[in-house]
Amino acid sequence: MYQSAKYLINNHKVMYKFLFFLFFTISVSICRAQVVIGSSNVTPSAMLKLDSNTKALRIPGFSIINNTDALTPISSPANGLMVYNTSSDISNGIDKALAYWGSDGQYHFQGSTNIADNITDKDRIPILVFSANVGPKQPDTAGTTIFKTIPLAGAEILLDQHFAWNSDRYIFPKSGVYTVEILIDLSKSSTITNIGELRIINNGTTVATSFVKVIPSFNRGSIPVTLTRNFNANTNLIFNYRFSNLGAGTYRLESGTINIYRH
């Protein structure tokens, strides 16, 4: 009888020790808030630690085709949600890379800080970073020698990869080699043979000039300019035009195109 009682007491002690150890382990785990897989070494700053020479963490792969879509491919993504994107769209800054949903309501891609920059810098492929269709401008009084600057309204801008256009000028987002293409069509009311002139100006310095002689019977002329050179970050580019020897009447910029490529 005595032995049986002693046996039960010892069993209770063992059980108490086991429960205490279990409770202590759970408490420590909760306090540390850390899970370690693959080793017994802990890192105090990590909630989850994976130690392995042959295995790694695999992030689920989804196709993100719109970086501001809060429904597709994941409905109502939480801030910091991380996935691997399996699709790409350079024009919209979407890359095949790790992506997370930010507090600004869009996915951010970790393949590079800027997808367009990554493509051009790594593969040396020129990419269109700005494009505009220039619409008709207000007529200008004939006889003046003052150059007119080409402004652009929002609807005229077809692509602005770096949001670099500011009213009547393009501000380069980073230093590098760019190709600038511009073509404008000028009309005039007078019948005098005139010279149309187009200038590209970088930070106050004329870097390219083109002329066209307008035949009186047509009263129109197209002026093209193509320029490839190095431009510094935060410098601006403006486009000026005019008619010389106008005499009487008026002249007008009827249409045009502006394209800027980065190499």
mmCIF file of C-alpha atoms in Angstrom:
data_model
loop_
_atom_site.group_PDB
_atom_site.id
_atom_site.type_symbol
_atom_site.label_atom_id
_atom_site.label_comp_id
_atom_site.label_asym_id
_atom_site.label_seq_id
_atom_site.Cartn_x
_atom_site.Cartn_y
_atom_site.Cartn_z
ATOM 1 C CA MET A 1 0.000 0.000 0.000
ATOM 2 C CA TYR A 2 2.812 2.331 0.946
ATOM 3 C CA GLN A 3 4.680 1.503 -2.264
ATOM 4 C CA SER A 4 1.603 2.166 -4.370
ATOM 5 C CA ALA A 5 1.086 5.566 -2.763
ATOM 6 C CA LYS A 6 4.749 6.421 -3.272
ATOM 7 C CA TYR A 7 4.517 5.353 -6.920
ATOM 8 C CA LEU A 8 1.490 7.594 -7.484
ATOM 9 C CA ILE A 9 3.210 10.542 -5.837
ATOM 10 C CA ASN A 10 6.293 10.100 -8.027
ATOM 11 C CA ASN A 11 4.114 9.869 -11.122
ATOM 12 C CA HIS A 12 2.351 13.078 -10.166
ATOM 13 C CA LYS A 13 5.719 14.799 -9.703
ATOM 14 C CA VAL A 14 6.823 13.668 -13.147
ATOM 15 C CA MET A 15 3.555 14.853 -14.657
ATOM 16 C CA TYR A 16 3.844 18.221 -12.918
ATOM 17 C CA LYS A 17 7.406 18.623 -14.197
ATOM 18 C CA PHE A 18 6.289 17.748 -17.721
ATOM 19 C CA LEU A 19 3.380 20.191 -17.615
ATOM 20 C CA PHE A 20 5.590 22.907 -16.163
ATOM 21 C CA PHE A 21 8.198 22.330 -18.869
ATOM 22 C CA LEU A 22 5.526 22.381 -21.567
ATOM 23 C CA PHE A 23 3.964 25.562 -20.195
ATOM 24 C CA PHE A 24 7.384 27.183 -19.853
ATOM 25 C CA THR A 25 8.307 26.258 -23.427
ATOM 26 C CA ILE A 26 5.061 27.674 -24.796
ATOM 27 C CA SER A 27 5.478 30.845 -22.733
ATOM 28 C CA VAL A 28 9.025 31.336 -23.976
ATOM 29 C CA SER A 29 7.922 30.716 -27.561
ATOM 30 C CA ILE A 30 5.140 33.279 -27.228
ATOM 31 C CA CYS A 31 7.428 35.819 -25.611
ATOM 32 C CA ARG A 32 10.167 35.302 -28.185
ATOM 33 C CA ALA A 33 7.635 35.088 -31.056
ATOM 34 C CA GLN A 34 10.100 33.073 -33.105
ATOM 35 C CA VAL A 35 9.995 29.889 -35.145
ATOM 36 C CA VAL A 36 13.265 28.227 -36.119
ATOM 37 C CA ILE A 37 13.330 25.542 -38.801
ATOM 38 C CA GLY A 38 16.436 23.563 -39.666
ATOM 39 C CA SER A 39 18.614 24.321 -36.649
ATOM 40 C CA SER A 40 18.631 25.017 -32.928
ATOM 41 C CA ASN A 41 20.250 28.439 -33.278
ATOM 42 C CA VAL A 42 18.022 31.423 -32.683
ATOM 43 C CA THR A 43 18.232 34.988 -33.923
ATOM 44 C CA PRO A 44 16.483 37.390 -31.514
ATOM 45 C CA SER A 45 15.384 39.815 -34.241
ATOM 46 C CA ALA A 46 13.710 37.153 -36.403
ATOM 47 C CA MET A 47 10.176 35.843 -35.962
ATOM 48 C CA LEU A 48 10.802 33.105 -38.526
ATOM 49 C CA LYS A 49 14.242 31.653 -39.181
ATOM 50 C CA LEU A 50 15.020 29.066 -41.849
ATOM 51 C CA ASP A 51 18.406 27.346 -41.652
ATOM 52 C CA SER A 52 19.258 24.982 -44.486
ATOM 53 C CA ASN A 53 21.995 24.413 -47.017
ATOM 54 C CA THR A 54 19.719 22.586 -49.460
ATOM 55 C CA LYS A 55 16.212 24.026 -49.021
ATOM 56 C CA ALA A 56 14.630 27.472 -49.066
ATOM 57 C CA LEU A 57 11.356 29.353 -48.693
ATOM 58 C CA ARG A 58 9.079 29.374 -51.751
ATOM 59 C CA ILE A 59 6.789 32.405 -52.169
ATOM 60 C CA PRO A 60 3.485 31.712 -54.003
ATOM 61 C CA GLY A 61 3.489 32.808 -57.646
ATOM 62 C CA PHE A 62 0.678 34.953 -59.102
ATOM 63 C CA SER A 63 0.178 36.951 -62.292
ATOM 64 C CA ILE A 64 -0.075 40.681 -61.541
ATOM 65 C CA ILE A 65 -1.180 42.562 -64.657
ATOM 66 C CA ASN A 66 -2.264 45.790 -62.958
ATOM 67 C CA ASN A 67 -0.179 47.042 -60.038
ATOM 68 C CA THR A 68 -3.120 48.939 -58.509
ATOM 69 C CA ASP A 69 -5.713 46.135 -58.770
ATOM 70 C CA ALA A 70 -6.892 45.277 -55.240
ATOM 71 C CA LEU A 71 -9.042 42.367 -56.468
ATOM 72 C CA THR A 72 -6.827 40.464 -58.918
ATOM 73 C CA PRO A 73 -4.967 38.222 -58.373
ATOM 74 C CA ILE A 74 -5.582 38.540 -54.604
ATOM 75 C CA SER A 75 -8.715 40.100 -53.188
ATOM 76 C CA SER A 76 -8.159 42.895 -50.632
ATOM 77 C CA PRO A 77 -4.393 42.357 -50.173
ATOM 78 C CA ALA A 78 -3.014 43.294 -46.761
ATOM 79 C CA ASN A 79 -0.189 45.806 -46.462
ATOM 80 C CA GLY A 80 3.100 43.949 -46.771
ATOM 81 C CA LEU A 81 1.587 40.930 -48.542
ATOM 82 C CA MET A 82 4.393 39.345 -50.586
ATOM 83 C CA VAL A 83 4.104 37.228 -53.743
ATOM 84 C CA TYR A 84 6.206 36.341 -56.765
ATOM 85 C CA ASN A 85 4.839 37.920 -59.934
ATOM 86 C CA THR A 86 4.912 35.658 -63.002
ATOM 87 C CA SER A 87 4.081 38.314 -65.624
ATOM 88 C CA SER A 88 5.665 41.537 -66.856
ATOM 89 C CA ASP A 89 4.609 44.815 -68.457
ATOM 90 C CA ILE A 90 7.482 47.244 -68.935
ATOM 91 C CA SER A 91 5.305 50.192 -69.915
ATOM 92 C CA ASN A 92 3.428 49.937 -66.595
ATOM 93 C CA GLY A 93 6.465 49.120 -64.459
ATOM 94 C CA ILE A 94 5.435 45.496 -63.817
ATOM 95 C CA ASP A 95 8.288 42.997 -63.599
ATOM 96 C CA LYS A 96 8.727 39.253 -63.050
ATOM 97 C CA ALA A 97 10.010 39.586 -59.514
ATOM 98 C CA LEU A 98 9.082 39.549 -55.845
ATOM 99 C CA ALA A 99 6.266 42.001 -55.210
ATOM 100 C CA TYR A 100 4.588 43.373 -52.101
ATOM 101 C CA TRP A 101 1.381 45.329 -51.583
ATOM 102 C CA GLY A 102 2.150 48.748 -50.105
ATOM 103 C CA SER A 103 0.140 51.176 -48.004
ATOM 104 C CA ASP A 104 -0.169 53.406 -51.091
ATOM 105 C CA GLY A 105 -2.538 50.861 -52.668
ATOM 106 C CA GLN A 106 -0.269 49.265 -55.254
ATOM 107 C CA TYR A 107 2.219 46.467 -55.787
ATOM 108 C CA HIS A 108 5.931 47.250 -55.659
ATOM 109 C CA PHE A 109 8.380 45.020 -57.523
ATOM 110 C CA GLN A 110 11.759 44.124 -56.120
ATOM 111 C CA GLY A 111 13.551 43.114 -59.300
ATOM 112 C CA SER A 112 14.807 46.692 -59.558
ATOM 113 C CA THR A 113 13.916 50.137 -58.279
ATOM 114 C CA ASN A 114 12.632 51.016 -61.735
ATOM 115 C CA ILE A 115 11.704 48.416 -64.336
ATOM 116 C CA ALA A 116 12.409 50.651 -67.343
ATOM 117 C CA ASP A 117 15.815 51.628 -65.935
ATOM 118 C CA ASN A 118 16.673 47.989 -65.351
ATOM 119 C CA ILE A 119 15.837 46.987 -68.926
ATOM 120 C CA THR A 120 17.782 49.806 -70.575
ATOM 121 C CA ASP A 121 20.828 49.702 -68.266
ATOM 122 C CA LYS A 122 21.269 45.933 -68.362
ATOM 123 C CA ASP A 123 20.404 45.115 -71.973
ATOM 124 C CA ARG A 124 21.305 48.456 -73.614
ATOM 125 C CA ILE A 125 17.923 48.602 -75.336
ATOM 126 C CA PRO A 126 16.535 52.073 -76.111
ATOM 127 C CA ILE A 127 13.127 52.461 -74.537
ATOM 128 C CA LEU A 128 10.479 55.067 -75.238
ATOM 129 C CA VAL A 129 10.061 57.142 -72.067
ATOM 130 C CA PHE A 130 8.047 60.044 -73.457
ATOM 131 C CA SER A 131 5.688 60.494 -76.401
ATOM 132 C CA ALA A 132 3.262 63.243 -77.379
ATOM 133 C CA ASN A 133 1.033 64.272 -80.264
ATOM 134 C CA VAL A 134 1.204 68.041 -80.544
ATOM 135 C CA GLY A 135 -2.153 69.580 -81.363
ATOM 136 C CA PRO A 136 -2.910 72.930 -83.061
ATOM 137 C CA LYS A 137 -1.675 76.012 -81.201
ATOM 138 C CA GLN A 138 -2.963 79.573 -81.213
ATOM 139 C CA PRO A 139 -1.981 81.631 -84.296
ATOM 140 C CA ASP A 140 0.893 84.062 -83.813
ATOM 141 C CA THR A 141 1.185 87.505 -85.348
ATOM 142 C CA ALA A 142 3.395 87.710 -88.387
ATOM 143 C CA GLY A 143 6.471 89.897 -88.529
ATOM 144 C CA THR A 144 7.863 88.992 -85.108
ATOM 145 C CA THR A 145 11.213 87.262 -84.639
ATOM 146 C CA ILE A 146 10.393 85.932 -81.168
ATOM 147 C CA PHE A 147 10.537 82.160 -80.735
ATOM 148 C CA LYS A 148 7.449 80.380 -79.415
ATOM 149 C CA THR A 149 7.773 77.525 -76.920
ATOM 150 C CA ILE A 150 5.710 74.390 -77.486
ATOM 151 C CA PRO A 151 3.404 73.695 -74.506
ATOM 152 C CA LEU A 152 1.559 70.408 -74.068
ATOM 153 C CA ALA A 153 -1.859 69.774 -72.538
ATOM 154 C CA GLY A 154 -2.606 66.536 -70.698
ATOM 155 C CA ALA A 155 -4.492 64.941 -73.593
ATOM 156 C CA GLU A 156 -1.542 65.500 -75.938
ATOM 157 C CA ILE A 157 0.815 63.424 -73.775
ATOM 158 C CA LEU A 158 0.576 59.754 -74.757
ATOM 159 C CA LEU A 159 3.348 58.401 -72.513
ATOM 160 C CA ASP A 160 5.389 59.910 -69.708
ATOM 161 C CA GLN A 161 7.226 57.045 -68.025
ATOM 162 C CA HIS A 162 8.866 59.226 -65.362
ATOM 163 C CA PHE A 163 6.181 61.966 -65.102
ATOM 164 C CA ALA A 164 8.901 64.309 -66.352
ATOM 165 C CA TRP A 165 6.909 66.783 -68.464
ATOM 166 C CA ASN A 166 6.201 70.100 -66.749
ATOM 167 C CA SER A 167 3.944 72.479 -68.734
ATOM 168 C CA ASP A 168 6.305 73.399 -71.589
ATOM 169 C CA ARG A 169 9.462 71.417 -70.841
ATOM 170 C CA TYR A 170 10.823 67.923 -70.236
ATOM 171 C CA ILE A 171 12.943 67.479 -67.090
ATOM 172 C CA PHE A 172 15.354 64.543 -67.319
ATOM 173 C CA PRO A 173 14.831 62.135 -64.384
ATOM 174 C CA LYS A 174 18.390 60.766 -64.498
ATOM 175 C CA SER A 175 21.629 61.302 -66.369
ATOM 176 C CA GLY A 176 22.271 59.245 -69.488
ATOM 177 C CA VAL A 177 22.127 59.050 -73.260
ATOM 178 C CA TYR A 178 18.795 60.019 -74.808
ATOM 179 C CA THR A 179 17.480 60.283 -78.355
ATOM 180 C CA VAL A 180 15.036 63.135 -78.980
ATOM 181 C CA GLU A 181 12.805 63.135 -82.066
ATOM 182 C CA ILE A 182 10.493 66.002 -82.955
ATOM 183 C CA LEU A 183 8.522 66.847 -86.089
ATOM 184 C CA ILE A 184 6.264 69.905 -86.383
ATOM 185 C CA ASP A 185 4.028 71.199 -89.173
ATOM 186 C CA LEU A 186 3.755 74.988 -89.528
ATOM 187 C CA SER A 187 1.270 76.985 -91.595
ATOM 188 C CA LYS A 188 1.134 80.681 -92.498
ATOM 189 C CA SER A 189 -1.326 83.089 -94.040
ATOM 190 C CA SER A 190 1.083 85.255 -96.040
ATOM 191 C CA THR A 191 2.343 84.360 -99.523
ATOM 192 C CA ILE A 192 5.924 85.452 -98.884
ATOM 193 C CA THR A 193 8.561 82.698 -99.052
ATOM 194 C CA ASN A 194 9.607 82.196 -95.435
ATOM 195 C CA ILE A 195 12.047 80.142 -93.423
ATOM 196 C CA GLY A 196 10.622 78.005 -90.599
ATOM 197 C CA GLU A 197 12.986 77.311 -87.706
ATOM 198 C CA LEU A 198 12.898 74.771 -84.867
ATOM 199 C CA ARG A 199 15.292 74.677 -81.925
ATOM 200 C CA ILE A 200 15.927 72.174 -79.133
ATOM 201 C CA ILE A 201 17.226 73.932 -76.025
ATOM 202 C CA ASN A 202 18.788 72.207 -73.005
ATOM 203 C CA ASN A 203 18.996 74.378 -69.865
ATOM 204 C CA GLY A 204 19.178 77.572 -71.918
ATOM 205 C CA THR A 205 21.694 76.270 -74.485
ATOM 206 C CA THR A 206 20.629 75.504 -78.058
ATOM 207 C CA VAL A 207 21.739 71.937 -78.837
ATOM 208 C CA ALA A 208 20.012 71.436 -82.213
ATOM 209 C CA THR A 209 18.479 73.633 -84.916
ATOM 210 C CA SER A 210 16.580 72.772 -88.089
ATOM 211 C CA PHE A 211 15.186 74.945 -90.905
ATOM 212 C CA VAL A 212 12.601 74.526 -93.653
ATOM 213 C CA LYS A 213 11.846 76.776 -96.607
ATOM 214 C CA VAL A 214 8.130 77.193 -97.124
ATOM 215 C CA ILE A 215 6.851 77.375 -100.715
ATOM 216 C CA PRO A 216 4.343 80.266 -101.065
ATOM 217 C CA SER A 217 1.817 78.179 -103.020
ATOM 218 C CA PHE A 218 1.500 75.689 -100.128
ATOM 219 C CA ASN A 219 1.991 78.007 -97.141
ATOM 220 C CA ARG A 220 3.040 75.015 -95.024
ATOM 221 C CA GLY A 221 6.259 73.394 -93.972
ATOM 222 C CA SER A 222 7.363 70.435 -91.824
ATOM 223 C CA ILE A 223 10.496 70.661 -89.681
ATOM 224 C CA PRO A 224 12.137 67.483 -88.280
ATOM 225 C CA VAL A 225 14.919 67.267 -85.682
ATOM 226 C CA THR A 226 16.597 64.131 -84.312
ATOM 227 C CA LEU A 227 19.235 64.406 -81.609
ATOM 228 C CA THR A 228 21.192 61.801 -79.613
ATOM 229 C CA ARG A 229 23.423 62.988 -76.790
ATOM 230 C CA ASN A 230 24.101 62.795 -73.068
ATOM 231 C CA PHE A 231 21.772 64.783 -70.824
ATOM 232 C CA ASN A 232 22.267 65.468 -67.123
ATOM 233 C CA ALA A 233 19.633 64.712 -64.501
ATOM 234 C CA ASN A 234 17.257 67.540 -63.558
ATOM 235 C CA THR A 235 18.147 69.621 -66.625
ATOM 236 C CA ASN A 236 15.269 70.698 -68.851
ATOM 237 C CA LEU A 237 14.505 70.446 -72.543
ATOM 238 C CA ILE A 238 12.276 72.906 -74.415
ATOM 239 C CA PHE A 239 11.261 73.178 -78.071
ATOM 240 C CA ASN A 240 11.114 76.605 -79.762
ATOM 241 C CA TYR A 241 9.806 77.499 -83.216
ATOM 242 C CA ARG A 242 9.221 80.566 -85.405
ATOM 243 C CA PHE A 243 8.829 81.860 -88.966
ATOM 244 C CA SER A 244 11.309 84.468 -90.186
ATOM 245 C CA ASN A 245 10.596 87.165 -92.828
ATOM 246 C CA LEU A 246 6.875 86.758 -92.336
ATOM 247 C CA GLY A 247 5.682 90.095 -93.589
ATOM 248 C CA ALA A 248 1.931 90.398 -93.028
ATOM 249 C CA GLY A 249 -0.453 87.742 -91.764
ATOM 250 C CA THR A 250 -0.122 85.071 -89.112
ATOM 251 C CA TYR A 251 1.500 81.679 -88.632
ATOM 252 C CA ARG A 252 0.512 78.661 -86.600
ATOM 253 C CA LEU A 253 1.811 75.331 -85.339
ATOM 254 C CA GLU A 254 -0.719 72.878 -86.784
ATOM 255 C CA SER A 255 0.520 69.533 -85.486
ATOM 256 C CA GLY A 256 3.584 67.566 -84.454
ATOM 257 C CA THR A 257 5.072 64.625 -82.601
ATOM 258 C CA ILE A 258 7.662 64.440 -79.828
ATOM 259 C CA ASN A 259 9.379 61.185 -78.828
ATOM 260 C CA ILE A 260 12.166 60.728 -76.273
ATOM 261 C CA TYR A 261 14.080 57.455 -75.906
ATOM 262 C CA ARG A 262 16.543 56.519 -73.174
ATOM 263 C CA HIS A 263 19.511 54.266 -73.962
#
